[in-house]
Short mmCIF file of C-alpha atoms in Angstrom, two decimals:
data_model
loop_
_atom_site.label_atom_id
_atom_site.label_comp_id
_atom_site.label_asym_id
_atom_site.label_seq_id
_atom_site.Cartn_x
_atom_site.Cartn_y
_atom_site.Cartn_z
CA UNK A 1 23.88 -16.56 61.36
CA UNK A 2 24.03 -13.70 63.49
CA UNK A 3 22.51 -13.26 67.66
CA UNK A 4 21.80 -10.69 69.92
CA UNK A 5 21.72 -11.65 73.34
CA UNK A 6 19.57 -8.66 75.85
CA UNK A 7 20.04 -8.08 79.07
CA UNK A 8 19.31 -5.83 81.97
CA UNK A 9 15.56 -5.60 81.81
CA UNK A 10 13.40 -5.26 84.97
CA UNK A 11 11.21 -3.51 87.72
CA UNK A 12 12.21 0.12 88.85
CA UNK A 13 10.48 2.92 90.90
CA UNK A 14 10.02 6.20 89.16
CA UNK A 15 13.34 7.85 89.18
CA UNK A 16 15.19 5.12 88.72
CA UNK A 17 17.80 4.03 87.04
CA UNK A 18 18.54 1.13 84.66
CA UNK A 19 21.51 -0.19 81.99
CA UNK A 20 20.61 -2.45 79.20
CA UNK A 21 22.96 -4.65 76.83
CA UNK A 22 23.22 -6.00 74.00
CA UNK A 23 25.36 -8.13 72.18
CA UNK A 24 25.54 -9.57 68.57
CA UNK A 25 27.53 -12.50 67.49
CA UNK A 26 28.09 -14.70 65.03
CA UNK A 27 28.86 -14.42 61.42
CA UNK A 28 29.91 -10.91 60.93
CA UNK A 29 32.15 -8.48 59.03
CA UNK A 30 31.11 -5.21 59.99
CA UNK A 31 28.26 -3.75 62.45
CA UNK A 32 27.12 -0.15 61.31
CA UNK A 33 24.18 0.55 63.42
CA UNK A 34 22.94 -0.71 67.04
CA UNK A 35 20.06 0.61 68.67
CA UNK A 36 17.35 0.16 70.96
CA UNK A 37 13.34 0.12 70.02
CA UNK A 38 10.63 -0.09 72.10
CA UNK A 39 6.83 -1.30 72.26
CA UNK A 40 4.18 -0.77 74.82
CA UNK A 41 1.22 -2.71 74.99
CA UNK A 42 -1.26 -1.33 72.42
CA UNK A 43 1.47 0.70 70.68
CA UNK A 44 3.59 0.51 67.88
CA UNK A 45 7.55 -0.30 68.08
CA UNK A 46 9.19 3.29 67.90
CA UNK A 47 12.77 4.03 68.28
CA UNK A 48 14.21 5.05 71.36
CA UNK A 49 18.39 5.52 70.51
CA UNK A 50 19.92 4.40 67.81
CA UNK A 51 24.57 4.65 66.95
CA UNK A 52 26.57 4.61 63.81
CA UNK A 53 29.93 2.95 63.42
CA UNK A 54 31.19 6.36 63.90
CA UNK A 55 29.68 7.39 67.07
CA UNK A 56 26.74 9.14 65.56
CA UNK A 57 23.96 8.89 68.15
CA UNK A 58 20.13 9.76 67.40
CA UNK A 59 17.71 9.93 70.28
CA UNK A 60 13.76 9.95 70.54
CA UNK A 61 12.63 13.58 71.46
CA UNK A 62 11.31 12.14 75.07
CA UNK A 63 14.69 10.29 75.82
CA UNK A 64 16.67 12.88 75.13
CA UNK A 65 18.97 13.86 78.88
CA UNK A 66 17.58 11.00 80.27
CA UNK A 67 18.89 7.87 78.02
CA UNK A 68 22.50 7.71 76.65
CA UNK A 69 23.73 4.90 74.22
CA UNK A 70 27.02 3.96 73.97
CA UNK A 71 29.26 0.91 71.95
CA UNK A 72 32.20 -0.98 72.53
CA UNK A 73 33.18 -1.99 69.11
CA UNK A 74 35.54 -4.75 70.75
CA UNK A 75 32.87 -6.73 71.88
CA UNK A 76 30.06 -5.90 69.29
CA UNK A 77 28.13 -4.78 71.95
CA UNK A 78 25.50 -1.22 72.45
CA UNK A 79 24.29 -0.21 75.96
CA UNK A 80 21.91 2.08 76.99
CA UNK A 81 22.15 3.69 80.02
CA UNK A 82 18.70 4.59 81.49
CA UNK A 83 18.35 7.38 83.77
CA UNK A 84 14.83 9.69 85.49
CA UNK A 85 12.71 6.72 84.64
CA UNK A 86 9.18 7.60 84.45
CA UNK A 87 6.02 5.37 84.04
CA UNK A 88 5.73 5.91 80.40
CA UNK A 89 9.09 4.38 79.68
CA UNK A 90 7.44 0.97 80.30
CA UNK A 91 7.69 -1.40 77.63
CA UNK A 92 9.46 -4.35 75.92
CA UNK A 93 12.86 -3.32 74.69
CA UNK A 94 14.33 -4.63 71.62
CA UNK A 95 18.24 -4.12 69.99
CA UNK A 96 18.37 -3.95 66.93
CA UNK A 97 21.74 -4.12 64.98
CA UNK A 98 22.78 -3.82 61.16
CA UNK A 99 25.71 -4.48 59.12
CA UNK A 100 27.54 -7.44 57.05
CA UNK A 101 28.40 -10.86 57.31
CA UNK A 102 31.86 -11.78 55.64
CA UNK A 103 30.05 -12.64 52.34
CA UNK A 104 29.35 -9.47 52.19
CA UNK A 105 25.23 -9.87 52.64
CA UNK A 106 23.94 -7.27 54.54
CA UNK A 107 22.18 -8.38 58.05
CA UNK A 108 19.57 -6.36 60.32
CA UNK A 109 18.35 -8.67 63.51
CA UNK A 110 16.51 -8.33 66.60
CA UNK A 111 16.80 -9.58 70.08
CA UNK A 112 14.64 -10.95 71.58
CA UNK A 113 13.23 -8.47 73.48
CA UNK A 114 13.97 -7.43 77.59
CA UNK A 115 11.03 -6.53 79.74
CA UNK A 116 11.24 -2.79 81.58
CA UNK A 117 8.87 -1.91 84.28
CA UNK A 118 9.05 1.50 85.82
CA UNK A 119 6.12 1.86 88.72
CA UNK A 120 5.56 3.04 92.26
#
């Protein structure tokens, strides 16, 4: 059994800044990707960053120089650092993280999901 537990989700101002988190637990051998999705209301889920065990980092086109995702491998854990928030950004944000348990099975979970808000 493997969790992600979200956090960092909330109300901002245009402009602003947030940092979310994410961290998986449980029964694992190896995480290979961690990322962040997102959905707005009426819209499909669409990917908004998404890092390789190596360090390899993929960005949506209208995230890029605004959004930066990083890892700490020690604690199984992606952020993503939010930055020139703009109204459009709004939606439910959900981590997403791949890889295998020590049986070898390969995993791919979701958290829950982590509310962000960006209005005047």
């Amino acid at each position: 059994q493997v969790q992600l537990v979200e956090s960092g989700g909330d109300s901002v101002q245009p402009g602003g800044s947030l940092r979310l988190s994410c961290a998986t637990s449980g029964s694992i051998f190896r995480i290979s990707d961690m990322g962040w999705y997102r959905q707005a209301p009426g819209k499909q889920r669409e990917l908004v960053a998404v890092i390789t065990s190596g360090g390899s980092r993929k960005y949506a086109d209208s995230v890029k120089g605004r959004f930066t995702l990083f890892r700490d491998n020690t604690k199984n854990t992606v952020y993503l650092q939010m930055n020139s928030l703009k109204p459009e950004d709004t939606a439910v944000y959900y981590c997403n993280s791949k890889g295998r348990d020590p049986a070898g099975q390969s995993f791919d979970y979701w958290g829950q999901g982590t509310q962000v808000t960006v209005s005047s």
